[in-house]
CSV table of C-alpha atoms in Angstrom, one decimal:
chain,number,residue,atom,x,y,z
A,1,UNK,CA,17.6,-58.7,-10.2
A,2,UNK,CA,19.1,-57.2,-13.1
A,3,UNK,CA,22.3,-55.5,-11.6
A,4,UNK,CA,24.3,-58.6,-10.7
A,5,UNK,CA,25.1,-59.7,-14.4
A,6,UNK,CA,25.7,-55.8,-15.1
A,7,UNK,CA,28.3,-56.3,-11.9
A,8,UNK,CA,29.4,-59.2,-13.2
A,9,UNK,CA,30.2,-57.9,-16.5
A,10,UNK,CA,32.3,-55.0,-15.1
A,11,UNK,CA,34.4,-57.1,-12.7
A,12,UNK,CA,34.9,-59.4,-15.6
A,13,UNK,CA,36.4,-56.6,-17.8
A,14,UNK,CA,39.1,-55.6,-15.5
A,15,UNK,CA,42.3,-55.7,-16.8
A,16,UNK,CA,44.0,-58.9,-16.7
A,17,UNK,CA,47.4,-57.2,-14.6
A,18,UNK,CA,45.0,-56.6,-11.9
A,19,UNK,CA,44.1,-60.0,-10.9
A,20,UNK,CA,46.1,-62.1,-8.1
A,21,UNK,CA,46.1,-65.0,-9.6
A,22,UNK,CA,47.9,-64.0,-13.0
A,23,UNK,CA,50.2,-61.5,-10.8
A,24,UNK,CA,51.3,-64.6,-9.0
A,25,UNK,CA,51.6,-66.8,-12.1
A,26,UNK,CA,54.3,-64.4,-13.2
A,27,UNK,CA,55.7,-64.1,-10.4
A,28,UNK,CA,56.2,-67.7,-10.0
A,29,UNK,CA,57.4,-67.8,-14.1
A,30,UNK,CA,59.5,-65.0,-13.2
A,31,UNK,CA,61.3,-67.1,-10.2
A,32,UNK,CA,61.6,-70.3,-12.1
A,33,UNK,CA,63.6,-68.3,-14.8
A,34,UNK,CA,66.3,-66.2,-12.1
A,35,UNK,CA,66.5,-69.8,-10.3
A,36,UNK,CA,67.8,-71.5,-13.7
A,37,UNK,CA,69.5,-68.9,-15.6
A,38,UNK,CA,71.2,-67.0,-12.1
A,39,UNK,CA,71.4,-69.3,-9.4
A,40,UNK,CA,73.4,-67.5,-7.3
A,41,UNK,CA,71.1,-64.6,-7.5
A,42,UNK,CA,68.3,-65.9,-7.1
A,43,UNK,CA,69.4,-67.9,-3.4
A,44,UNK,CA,69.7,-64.6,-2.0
A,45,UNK,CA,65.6,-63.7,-3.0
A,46,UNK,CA,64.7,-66.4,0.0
A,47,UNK,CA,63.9,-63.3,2.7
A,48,UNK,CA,61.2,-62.1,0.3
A,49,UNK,CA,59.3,-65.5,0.5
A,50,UNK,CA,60.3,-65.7,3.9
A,51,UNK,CA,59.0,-62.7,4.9
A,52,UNK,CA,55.5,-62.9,3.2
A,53,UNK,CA,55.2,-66.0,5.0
A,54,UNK,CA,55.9,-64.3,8.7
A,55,UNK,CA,53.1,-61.4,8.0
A,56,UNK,CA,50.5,-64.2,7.2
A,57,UNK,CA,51.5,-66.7,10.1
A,58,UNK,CA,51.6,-63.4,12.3
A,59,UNK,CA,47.8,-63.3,11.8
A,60,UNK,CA,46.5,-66.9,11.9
A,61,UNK,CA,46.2,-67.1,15.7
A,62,UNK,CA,44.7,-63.8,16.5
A,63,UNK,CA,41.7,-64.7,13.5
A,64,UNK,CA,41.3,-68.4,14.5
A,65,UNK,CA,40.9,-67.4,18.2
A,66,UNK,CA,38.2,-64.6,17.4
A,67,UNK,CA,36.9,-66.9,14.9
A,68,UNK,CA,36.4,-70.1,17.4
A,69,UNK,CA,35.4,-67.4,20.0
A,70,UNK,CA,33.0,-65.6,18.4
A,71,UNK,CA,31.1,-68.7,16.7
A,72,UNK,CA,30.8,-71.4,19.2
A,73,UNK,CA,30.2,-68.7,22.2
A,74,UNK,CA,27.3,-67.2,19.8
A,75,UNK,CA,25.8,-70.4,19.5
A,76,UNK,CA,22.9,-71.8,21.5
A,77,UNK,CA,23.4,-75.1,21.7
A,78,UNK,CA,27.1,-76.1,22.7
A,79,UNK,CA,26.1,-79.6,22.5
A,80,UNK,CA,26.3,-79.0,18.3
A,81,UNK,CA,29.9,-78.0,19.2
A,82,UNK,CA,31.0,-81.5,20.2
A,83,UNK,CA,28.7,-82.9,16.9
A,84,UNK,CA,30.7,-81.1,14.9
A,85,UNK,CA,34.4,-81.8,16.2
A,86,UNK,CA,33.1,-85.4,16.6
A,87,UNK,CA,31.9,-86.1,12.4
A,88,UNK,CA,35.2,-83.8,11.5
A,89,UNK,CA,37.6,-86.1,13.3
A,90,UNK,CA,35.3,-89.1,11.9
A,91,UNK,CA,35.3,-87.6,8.7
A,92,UNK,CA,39.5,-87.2,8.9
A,93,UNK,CA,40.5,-90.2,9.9
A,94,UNK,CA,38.5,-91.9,6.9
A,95,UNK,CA,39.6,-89.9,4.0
A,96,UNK,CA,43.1,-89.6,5.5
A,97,UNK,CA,43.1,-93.6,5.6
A,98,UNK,CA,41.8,-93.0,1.7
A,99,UNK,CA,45.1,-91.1,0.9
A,100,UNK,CA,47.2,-93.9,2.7
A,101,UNK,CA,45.7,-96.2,0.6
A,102,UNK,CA,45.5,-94.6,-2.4
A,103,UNK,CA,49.2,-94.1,-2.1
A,104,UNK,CA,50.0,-97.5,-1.3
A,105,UNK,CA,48.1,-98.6,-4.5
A,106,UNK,CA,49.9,-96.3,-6.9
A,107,UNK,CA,53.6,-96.4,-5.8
A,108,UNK,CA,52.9,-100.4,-6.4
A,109,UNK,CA,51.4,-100.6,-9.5
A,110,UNK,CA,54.4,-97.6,-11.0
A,111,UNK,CA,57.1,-98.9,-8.6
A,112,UNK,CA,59.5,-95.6,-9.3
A,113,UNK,CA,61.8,-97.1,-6.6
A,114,UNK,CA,62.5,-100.5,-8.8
A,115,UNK,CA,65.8,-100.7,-10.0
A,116,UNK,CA,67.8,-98.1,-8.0
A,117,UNK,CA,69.8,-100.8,-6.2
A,118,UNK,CA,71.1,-98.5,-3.5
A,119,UNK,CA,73.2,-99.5,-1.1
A,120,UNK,CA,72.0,-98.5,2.5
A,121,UNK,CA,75.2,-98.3,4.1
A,122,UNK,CA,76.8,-96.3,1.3
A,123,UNK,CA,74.6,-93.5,1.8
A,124,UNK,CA,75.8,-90.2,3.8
A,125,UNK,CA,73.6,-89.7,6.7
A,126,UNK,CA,74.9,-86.6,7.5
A,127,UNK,CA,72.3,-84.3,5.8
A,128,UNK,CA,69.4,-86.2,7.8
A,129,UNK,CA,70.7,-86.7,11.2
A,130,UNK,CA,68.5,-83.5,12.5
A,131,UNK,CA,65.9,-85.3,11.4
A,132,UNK,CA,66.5,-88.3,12.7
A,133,UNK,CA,67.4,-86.8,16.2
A,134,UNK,CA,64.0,-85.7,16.2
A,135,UNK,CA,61.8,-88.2,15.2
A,136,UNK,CA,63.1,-89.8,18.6
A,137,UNK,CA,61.5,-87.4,20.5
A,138,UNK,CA,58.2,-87.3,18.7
A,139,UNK,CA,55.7,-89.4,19.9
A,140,UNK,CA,52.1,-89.2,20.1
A,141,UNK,CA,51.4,-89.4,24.1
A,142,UNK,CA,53.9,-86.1,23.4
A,143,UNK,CA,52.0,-84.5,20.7
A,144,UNK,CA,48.7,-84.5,22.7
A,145,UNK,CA,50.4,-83.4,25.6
A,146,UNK,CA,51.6,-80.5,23.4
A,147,UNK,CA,47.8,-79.6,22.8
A,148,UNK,CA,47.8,-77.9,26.2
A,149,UNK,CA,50.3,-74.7,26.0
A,150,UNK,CA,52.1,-73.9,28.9
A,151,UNK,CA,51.2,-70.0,28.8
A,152,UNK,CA,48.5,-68.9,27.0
A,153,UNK,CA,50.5,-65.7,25.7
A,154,UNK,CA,53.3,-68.6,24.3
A,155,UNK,CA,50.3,-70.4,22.0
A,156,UNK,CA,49.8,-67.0,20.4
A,157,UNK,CA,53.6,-65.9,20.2
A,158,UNK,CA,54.6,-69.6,19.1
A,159,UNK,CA,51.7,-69.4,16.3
A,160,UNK,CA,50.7,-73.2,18.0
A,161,UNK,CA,47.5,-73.9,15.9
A,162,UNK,CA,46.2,-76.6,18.0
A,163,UNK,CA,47.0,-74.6,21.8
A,164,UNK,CA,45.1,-71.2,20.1
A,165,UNK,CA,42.6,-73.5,19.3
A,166,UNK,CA,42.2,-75.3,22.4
A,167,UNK,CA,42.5,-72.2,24.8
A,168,UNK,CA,39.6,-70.6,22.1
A,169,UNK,CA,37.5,-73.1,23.0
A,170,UNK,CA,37.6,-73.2,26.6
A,171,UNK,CA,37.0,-69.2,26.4
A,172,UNK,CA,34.4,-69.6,24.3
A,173,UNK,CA,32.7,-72.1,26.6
A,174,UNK,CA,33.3,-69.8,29.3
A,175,UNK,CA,31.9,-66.5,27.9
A,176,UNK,CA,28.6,-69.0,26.9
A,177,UNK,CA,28.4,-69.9,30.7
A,178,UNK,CA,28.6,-66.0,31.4
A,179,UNK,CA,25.4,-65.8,29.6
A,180,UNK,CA,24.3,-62.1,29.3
A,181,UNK,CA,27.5,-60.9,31.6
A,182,UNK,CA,29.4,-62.2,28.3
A,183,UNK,CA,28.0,-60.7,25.3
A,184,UNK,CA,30.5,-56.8,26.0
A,185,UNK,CA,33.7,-59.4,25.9
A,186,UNK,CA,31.8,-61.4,22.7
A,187,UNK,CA,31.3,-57.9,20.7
A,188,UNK,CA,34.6,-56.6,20.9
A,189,UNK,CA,36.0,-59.9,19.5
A,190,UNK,CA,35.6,-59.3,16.0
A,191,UNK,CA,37.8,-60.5,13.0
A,192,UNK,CA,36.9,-58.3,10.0
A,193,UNK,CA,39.9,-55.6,11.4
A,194,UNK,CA,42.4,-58.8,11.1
A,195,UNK,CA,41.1,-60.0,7.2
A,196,UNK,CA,41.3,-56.5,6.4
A,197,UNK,CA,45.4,-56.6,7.5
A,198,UNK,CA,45.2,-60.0,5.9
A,199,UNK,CA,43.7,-57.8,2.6
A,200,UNK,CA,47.1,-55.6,3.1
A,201,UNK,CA,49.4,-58.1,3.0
A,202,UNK,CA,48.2,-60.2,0.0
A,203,UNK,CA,49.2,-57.4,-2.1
A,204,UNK,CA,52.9,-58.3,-1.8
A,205,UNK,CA,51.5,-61.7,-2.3
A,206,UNK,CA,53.4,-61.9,-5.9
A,207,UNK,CA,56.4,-60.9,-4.2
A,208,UNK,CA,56.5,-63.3,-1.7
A,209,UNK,CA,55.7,-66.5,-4.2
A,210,UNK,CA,58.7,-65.1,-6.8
A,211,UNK,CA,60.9,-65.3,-3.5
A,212,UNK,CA,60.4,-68.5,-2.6
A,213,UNK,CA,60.3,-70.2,-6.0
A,214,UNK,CA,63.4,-68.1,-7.0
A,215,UNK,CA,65.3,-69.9,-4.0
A,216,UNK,CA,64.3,-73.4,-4.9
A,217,UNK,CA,65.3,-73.5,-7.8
A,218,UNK,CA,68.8,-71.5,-7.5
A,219,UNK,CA,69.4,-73.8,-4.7
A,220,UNK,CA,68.1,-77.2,-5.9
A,221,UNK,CA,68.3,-77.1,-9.0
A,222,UNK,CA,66.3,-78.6,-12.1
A,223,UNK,CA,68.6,-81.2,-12.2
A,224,UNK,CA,67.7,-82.5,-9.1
A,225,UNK,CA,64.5,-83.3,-10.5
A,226,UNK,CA,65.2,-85.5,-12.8
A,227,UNK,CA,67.2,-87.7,-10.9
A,228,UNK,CA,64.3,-88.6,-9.1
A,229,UNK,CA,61.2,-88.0,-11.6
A,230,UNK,CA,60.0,-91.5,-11.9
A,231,UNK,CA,59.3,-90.6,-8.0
A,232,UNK,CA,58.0,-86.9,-8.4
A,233,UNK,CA,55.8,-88.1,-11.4
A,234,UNK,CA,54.6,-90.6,-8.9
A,235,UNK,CA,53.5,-88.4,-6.8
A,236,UNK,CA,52.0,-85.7,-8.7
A,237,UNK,CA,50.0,-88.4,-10.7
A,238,UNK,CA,48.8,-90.1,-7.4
A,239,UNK,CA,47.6,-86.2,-6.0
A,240,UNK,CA,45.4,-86.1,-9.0
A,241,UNK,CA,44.1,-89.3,-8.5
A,242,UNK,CA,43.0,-88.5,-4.8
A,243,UNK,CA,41.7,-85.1,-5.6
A,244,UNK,CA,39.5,-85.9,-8.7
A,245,UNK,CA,38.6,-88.8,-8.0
A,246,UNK,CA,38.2,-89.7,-4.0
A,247,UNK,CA,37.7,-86.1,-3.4
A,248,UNK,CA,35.7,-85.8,-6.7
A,249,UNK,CA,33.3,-88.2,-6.0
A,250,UNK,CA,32.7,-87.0,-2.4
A,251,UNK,CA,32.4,-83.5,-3.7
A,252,UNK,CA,29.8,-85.3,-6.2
A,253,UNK,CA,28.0,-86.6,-3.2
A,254,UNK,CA,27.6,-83.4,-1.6
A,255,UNK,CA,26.1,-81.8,-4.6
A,256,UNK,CA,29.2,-79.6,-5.7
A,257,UNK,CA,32.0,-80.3,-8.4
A,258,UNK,CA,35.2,-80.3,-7.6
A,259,UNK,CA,36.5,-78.9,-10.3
A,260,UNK,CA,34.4,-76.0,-9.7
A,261,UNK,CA,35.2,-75.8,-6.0
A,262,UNK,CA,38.9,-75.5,-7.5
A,263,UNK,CA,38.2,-72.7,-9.8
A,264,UNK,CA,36.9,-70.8,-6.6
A,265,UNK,CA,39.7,-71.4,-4.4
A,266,UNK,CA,42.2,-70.8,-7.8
A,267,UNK,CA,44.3,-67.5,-6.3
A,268,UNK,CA,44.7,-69.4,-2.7
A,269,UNK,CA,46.3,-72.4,-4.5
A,270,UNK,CA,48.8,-70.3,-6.5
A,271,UNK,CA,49.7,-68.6,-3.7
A,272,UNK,CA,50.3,-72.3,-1.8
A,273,UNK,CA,52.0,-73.0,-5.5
A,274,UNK,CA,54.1,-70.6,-4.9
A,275,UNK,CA,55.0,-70.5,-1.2
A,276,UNK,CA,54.7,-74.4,-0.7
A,277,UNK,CA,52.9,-73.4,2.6
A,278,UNK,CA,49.7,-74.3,3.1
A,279,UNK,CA,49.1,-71.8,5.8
A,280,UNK,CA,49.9,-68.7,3.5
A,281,UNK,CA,46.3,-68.8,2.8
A,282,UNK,CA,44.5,-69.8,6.2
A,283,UNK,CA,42.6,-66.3,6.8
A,284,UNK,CA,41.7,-66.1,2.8
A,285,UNK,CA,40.1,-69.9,3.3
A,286,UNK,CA,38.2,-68.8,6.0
A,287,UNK,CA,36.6,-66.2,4.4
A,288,UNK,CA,36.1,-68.2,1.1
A,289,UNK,CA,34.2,-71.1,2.8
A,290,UNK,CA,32.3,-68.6,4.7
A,291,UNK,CA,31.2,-66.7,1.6
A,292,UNK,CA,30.2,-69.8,0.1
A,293,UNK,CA,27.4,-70.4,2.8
A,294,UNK,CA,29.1,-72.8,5.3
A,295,UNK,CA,28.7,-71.5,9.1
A,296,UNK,CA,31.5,-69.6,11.1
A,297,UNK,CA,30.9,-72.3,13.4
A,298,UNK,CA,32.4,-75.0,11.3
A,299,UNK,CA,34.6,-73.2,9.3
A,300,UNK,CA,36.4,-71.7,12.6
A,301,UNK,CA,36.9,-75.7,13.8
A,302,UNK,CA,37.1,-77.8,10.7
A,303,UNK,CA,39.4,-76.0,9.1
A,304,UNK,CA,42.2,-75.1,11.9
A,305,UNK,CA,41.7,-78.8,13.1
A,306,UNK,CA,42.6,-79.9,9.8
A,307,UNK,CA,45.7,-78.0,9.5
A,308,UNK,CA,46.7,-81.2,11.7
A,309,UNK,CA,44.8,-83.9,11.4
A,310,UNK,CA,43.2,-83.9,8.0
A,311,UNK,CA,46.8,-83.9,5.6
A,312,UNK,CA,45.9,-86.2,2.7
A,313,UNK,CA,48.6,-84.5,0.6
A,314,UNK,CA,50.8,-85.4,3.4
A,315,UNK,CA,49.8,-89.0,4.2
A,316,UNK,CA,50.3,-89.8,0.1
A,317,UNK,CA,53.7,-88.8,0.4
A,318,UNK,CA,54.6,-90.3,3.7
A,319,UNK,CA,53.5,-94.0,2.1
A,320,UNK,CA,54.4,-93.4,-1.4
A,321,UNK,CA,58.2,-92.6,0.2
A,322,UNK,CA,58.1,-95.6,2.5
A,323,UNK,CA,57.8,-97.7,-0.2
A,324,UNK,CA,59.4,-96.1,-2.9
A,325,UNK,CA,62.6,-96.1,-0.2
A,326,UNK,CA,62.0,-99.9,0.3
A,327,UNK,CA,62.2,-100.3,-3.4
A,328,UNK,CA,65.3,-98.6,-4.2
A,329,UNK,CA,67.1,-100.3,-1.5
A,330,UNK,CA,65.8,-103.6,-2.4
A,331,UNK,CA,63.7,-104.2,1.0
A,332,UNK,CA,61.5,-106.8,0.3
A,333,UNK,CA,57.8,-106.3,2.1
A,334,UNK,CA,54.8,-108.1,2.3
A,335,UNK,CA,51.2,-107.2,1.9
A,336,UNK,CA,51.4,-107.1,5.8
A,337,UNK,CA,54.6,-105.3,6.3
A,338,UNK,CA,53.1,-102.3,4.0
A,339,UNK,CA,49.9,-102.6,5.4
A,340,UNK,CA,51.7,-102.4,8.8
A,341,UNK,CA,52.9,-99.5,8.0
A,342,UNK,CA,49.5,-97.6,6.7
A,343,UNK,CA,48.6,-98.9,10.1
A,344,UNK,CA,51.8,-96.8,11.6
A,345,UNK,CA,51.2,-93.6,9.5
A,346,UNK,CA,47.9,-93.6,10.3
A,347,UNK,CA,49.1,-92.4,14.4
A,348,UNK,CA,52.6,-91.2,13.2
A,349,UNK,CA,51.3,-88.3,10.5
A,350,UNK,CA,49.1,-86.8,13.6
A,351,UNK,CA,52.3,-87.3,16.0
A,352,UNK,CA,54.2,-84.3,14.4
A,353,UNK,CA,51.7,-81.8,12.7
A,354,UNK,CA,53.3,-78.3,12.9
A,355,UNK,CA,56.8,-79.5,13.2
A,356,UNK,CA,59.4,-77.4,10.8
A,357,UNK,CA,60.2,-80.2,8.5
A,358,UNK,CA,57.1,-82.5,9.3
A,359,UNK,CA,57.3,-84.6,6.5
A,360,UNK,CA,61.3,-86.3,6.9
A,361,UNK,CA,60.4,-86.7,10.9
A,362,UNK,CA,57.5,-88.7,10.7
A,363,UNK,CA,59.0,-90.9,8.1
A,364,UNK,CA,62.0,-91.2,10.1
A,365,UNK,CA,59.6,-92.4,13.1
A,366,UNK,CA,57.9,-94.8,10.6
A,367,UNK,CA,60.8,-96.2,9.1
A,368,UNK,CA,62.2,-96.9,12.7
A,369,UNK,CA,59.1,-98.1,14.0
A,370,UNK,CA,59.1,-100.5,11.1
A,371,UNK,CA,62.4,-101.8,11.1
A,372,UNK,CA,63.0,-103.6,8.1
A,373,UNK,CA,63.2,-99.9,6.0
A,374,UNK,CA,66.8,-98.3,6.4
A,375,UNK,CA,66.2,-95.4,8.1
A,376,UNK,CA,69.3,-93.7,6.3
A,377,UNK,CA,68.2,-94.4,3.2
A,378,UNK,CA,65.6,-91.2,3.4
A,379,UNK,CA,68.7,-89.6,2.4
A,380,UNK,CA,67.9,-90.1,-0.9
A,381,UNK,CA,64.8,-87.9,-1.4
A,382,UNK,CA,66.1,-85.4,1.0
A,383,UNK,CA,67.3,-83.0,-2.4
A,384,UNK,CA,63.6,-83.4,-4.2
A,385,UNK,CA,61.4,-83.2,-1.0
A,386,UNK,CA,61.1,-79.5,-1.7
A,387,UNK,CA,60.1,-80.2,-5.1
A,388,UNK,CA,57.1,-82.3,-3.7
A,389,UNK,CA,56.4,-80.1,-0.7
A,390,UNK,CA,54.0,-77.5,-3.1
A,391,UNK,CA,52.0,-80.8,-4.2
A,392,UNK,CA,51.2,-82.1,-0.8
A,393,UNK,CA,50.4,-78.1,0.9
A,394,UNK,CA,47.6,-77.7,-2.6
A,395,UNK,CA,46.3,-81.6,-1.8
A,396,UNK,CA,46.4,-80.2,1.9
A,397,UNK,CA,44.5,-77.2,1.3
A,398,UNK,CA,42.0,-78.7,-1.2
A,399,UNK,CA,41.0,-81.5,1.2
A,400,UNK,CA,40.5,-79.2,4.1
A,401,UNK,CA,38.3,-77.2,1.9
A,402,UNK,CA,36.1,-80.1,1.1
A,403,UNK,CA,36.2,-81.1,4.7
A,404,UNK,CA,34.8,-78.1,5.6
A,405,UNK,CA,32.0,-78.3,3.5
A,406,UNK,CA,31.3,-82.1,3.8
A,407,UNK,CA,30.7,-81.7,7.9
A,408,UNK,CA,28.7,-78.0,7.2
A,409,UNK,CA,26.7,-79.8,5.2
A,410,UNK,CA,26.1,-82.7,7.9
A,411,UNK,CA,25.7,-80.3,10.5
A,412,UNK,CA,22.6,-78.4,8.4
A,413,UNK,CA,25.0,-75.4,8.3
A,414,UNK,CA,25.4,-74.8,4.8
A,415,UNK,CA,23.5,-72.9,2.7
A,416,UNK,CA,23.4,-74.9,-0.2
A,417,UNK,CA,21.5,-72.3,-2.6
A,418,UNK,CA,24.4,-69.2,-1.7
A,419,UNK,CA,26.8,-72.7,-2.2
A,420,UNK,CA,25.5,-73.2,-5.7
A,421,UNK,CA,25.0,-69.9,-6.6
A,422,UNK,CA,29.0,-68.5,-6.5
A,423,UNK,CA,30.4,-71.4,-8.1
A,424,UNK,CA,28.5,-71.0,-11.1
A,425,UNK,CA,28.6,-67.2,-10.9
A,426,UNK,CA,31.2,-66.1,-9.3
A,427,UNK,CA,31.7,-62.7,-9.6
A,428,UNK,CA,34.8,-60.6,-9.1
A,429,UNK,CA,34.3,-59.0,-5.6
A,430,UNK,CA,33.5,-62.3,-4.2
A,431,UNK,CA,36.7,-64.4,-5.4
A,432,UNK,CA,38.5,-61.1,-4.0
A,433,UNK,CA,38.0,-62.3,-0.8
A,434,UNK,CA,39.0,-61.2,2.0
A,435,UNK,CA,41.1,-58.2,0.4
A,436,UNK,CA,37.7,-56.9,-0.7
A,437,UNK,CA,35.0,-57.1,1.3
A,438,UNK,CA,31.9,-60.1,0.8
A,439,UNK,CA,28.5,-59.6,0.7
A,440,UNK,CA,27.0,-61.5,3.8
A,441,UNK,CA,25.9,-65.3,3.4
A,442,UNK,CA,22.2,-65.3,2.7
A,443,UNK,CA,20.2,-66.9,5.9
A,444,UNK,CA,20.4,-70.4,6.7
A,445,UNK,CA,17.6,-72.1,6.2
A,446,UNK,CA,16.4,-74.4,9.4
């Protein structure tokens, strides 16, 4: 009983250098300043952010099939299975409704867009027609088509979330059905080889958020972002607003604070700072939310699921720019018309989830489906999306974290002592995870 403070202690007087998080704040100070001061230069660091973000993706479907695999075909009861995909997509849809509203609310009451008096067809729609172009071809009888791959070797070469994660499934219901005949194939699919390569990779980690932030800021510009602040403010303010308080208070519900939920998961939302991609950090949130006592069951569902259908960060933006676009070009909407199109967003956002450049397609969709928005007019935030792209991936990532825990919880899969336990002392090997590994989640209680 007395060794863990004594542990504690040590791993608390390491160095300061030799933690990730302050590596990557540096790294990310060190970017801003070659963006602003050496533009040029910094443009060409892209490939390093680039590339950090190719090892991790390279990764996610090999550890959320053995992940899916190895939990649901270990389990007893497959019925629980269907309980637990059933309360997260319940549990989705309302706090994802949450965000649309919360959205809504805020871009009303600050109104950035007032005052702009833009001129729809003066605006040159050349920058957005690929954009455009696509959002014709998304749709969501498409998108759930899309669920089944056509080969299962192109899910895992393709890095589809959503076909790994179906396919995982049905082999996982297969190997249950197996029974006995199963368990050689269940034992050899094991993960801990893949979070040790994940372990590997983070330590370039630094590198890879100095690249990326280096590049958006040579290439975009600071100016850029005061052009449109009133809007970027907006959005920022309205992230906080969802996370501490509708997040907050569900967190509060569920026995846990958010803020020190936030603490835990600290190096995994500089990284997301830093990369603007939420998926950077998949294989480290699995192992976090493991560590803290939820079930490999739910973590290996809720949280890959949610990579599509739980984006709160996402949905705020997606209203706040629907409205903030009908302000500027002096669209006049009714209570109806914007509650139309919450109504639209609410089947749009889920219509292209994966999609390089997500965000301007499913607007474009909306703004088409609505009508009375000019769909050229999403011109105008095309130069400070990027800017807004890290808030929505940490409001992404925070949400799915919660998620996870909220539906553990339900499910009677989360240890709730272990849970309580490493947010209030959380000690240096277990915020490490997975480059380190975890000491093993204490026993469930039934």
């Amino acid at each position: 009983m007395q060794a863990a403070p004594a542990a504690t202690a040590v791993a608390r007087r390491k160095p300061l250098y030799t933690h990730l998080y302050f590596q990557v704040i540096t790294a990310i100070v060190i970017g801003v300043l070659l963006g602003y001061f050496y533009p040029h230069v910094a443009e060409q660091m892209k490939p390093f952010g680039d590339a950090f973000i190719k090892m991790i993706k390279m990764l996610i479907a090999p550890i959320i099939f053995c992940t899916v695999v190895h939990g649901i075909a270990g389990m007893e009861d497959l019925k629980r299975v269907g309980r637990v995909g059933l309360k997260a997509l319940i549990y989705f849809e309302v706090v994802t409704t949450l965000a649309l509203i919360v959205g809504l609310i805020v871009v009303n009451v600050l109104q950035p867009g007032a005052g702009m008096n833009v001129d729809p067809k003066a605006i040159d729609t050349k920058s957005i027609a690929i954009y455009t172009t696509k959002a014709g071809q998304q749709s969501t009888v498409e998108f759930l088509l899309n669920i089944i791959p056509a080969t299962v070797v192109g899910a895992f070469a393709e890095g589809e979330i959503l076909q790994v994660l179906f396919f995982a499934i049905l082999f996982a219901f297969a190997l249950f059905m197996l029974g006995e005949r199963g368990k050689p194939v269940l034992n050899l699919i094991v993960s801990h080889a893949l979070f040790g390569v994940v372990g590997i990779i983070m330590r370039v980690a630094p590198l890879g958020a100095f690249g990326a932030m280096a590049f958006t800021i040579g290439k975009y510009g600071l100016g850029s972002l005061v052009s449109l602040g009133h809007l970027m403010a907006s959005f920022y303010i309205t992230c906080l607003i969802f996370i501490f308080g509708v997040l907050g208070t569900i967190a509060w519900l569920m026995g846990f604070s958010i803020w020190k939920f936030i603490k835990y998961i600290k190096e995994e939302l500089l990284i997301v700072l830093g990369t603007s991609s939420s998926e950077s950090v998949l294989p480290r949130m699995i192992a976090k939310l493991e560590n803290l006592g939820c079930k490999e069951t739910v973590v290996g569902l809720v949280i890959p699921t949610g990579y599509s259908f739980n984006l709160d960060g996402t949905c705020i933006y997606l209203t706040m720019a629907a409205i903030f676009l009908a302000q500027a070009t002096n669209t006049d909407l009714t209570l109806w018309h914007q509650l139309g199109i919450i109504a639209i967003l609410l089947l749009t956002s889920k219509g292209a989830a994966g999609v390089t450049g997500s965000g301007f397609i499913v607007l474009a969709a909306t703004l088409s489906s609505v009508g009375s928005i000019p769909v050229a007019s999403i011109a105008l935030i095309l130069g400070v999306d990027r800017f807004m792209s890290e808030a929505r991936a940490l409001t992404n990532l925070v949400g799915n974290g919660v998620a996870t825990i909220v539906v553990a919880k339900w499910e009677n899969a989360l240890d709730e002592a272990r849970m309580r336990q490493v947010l209030e002392h959380e000690t240096e090997a277990e915020a490490e995870a997975p480059e380190q590994a975890m000491p093993p989640p204490a026993p469930l209680v039934p």
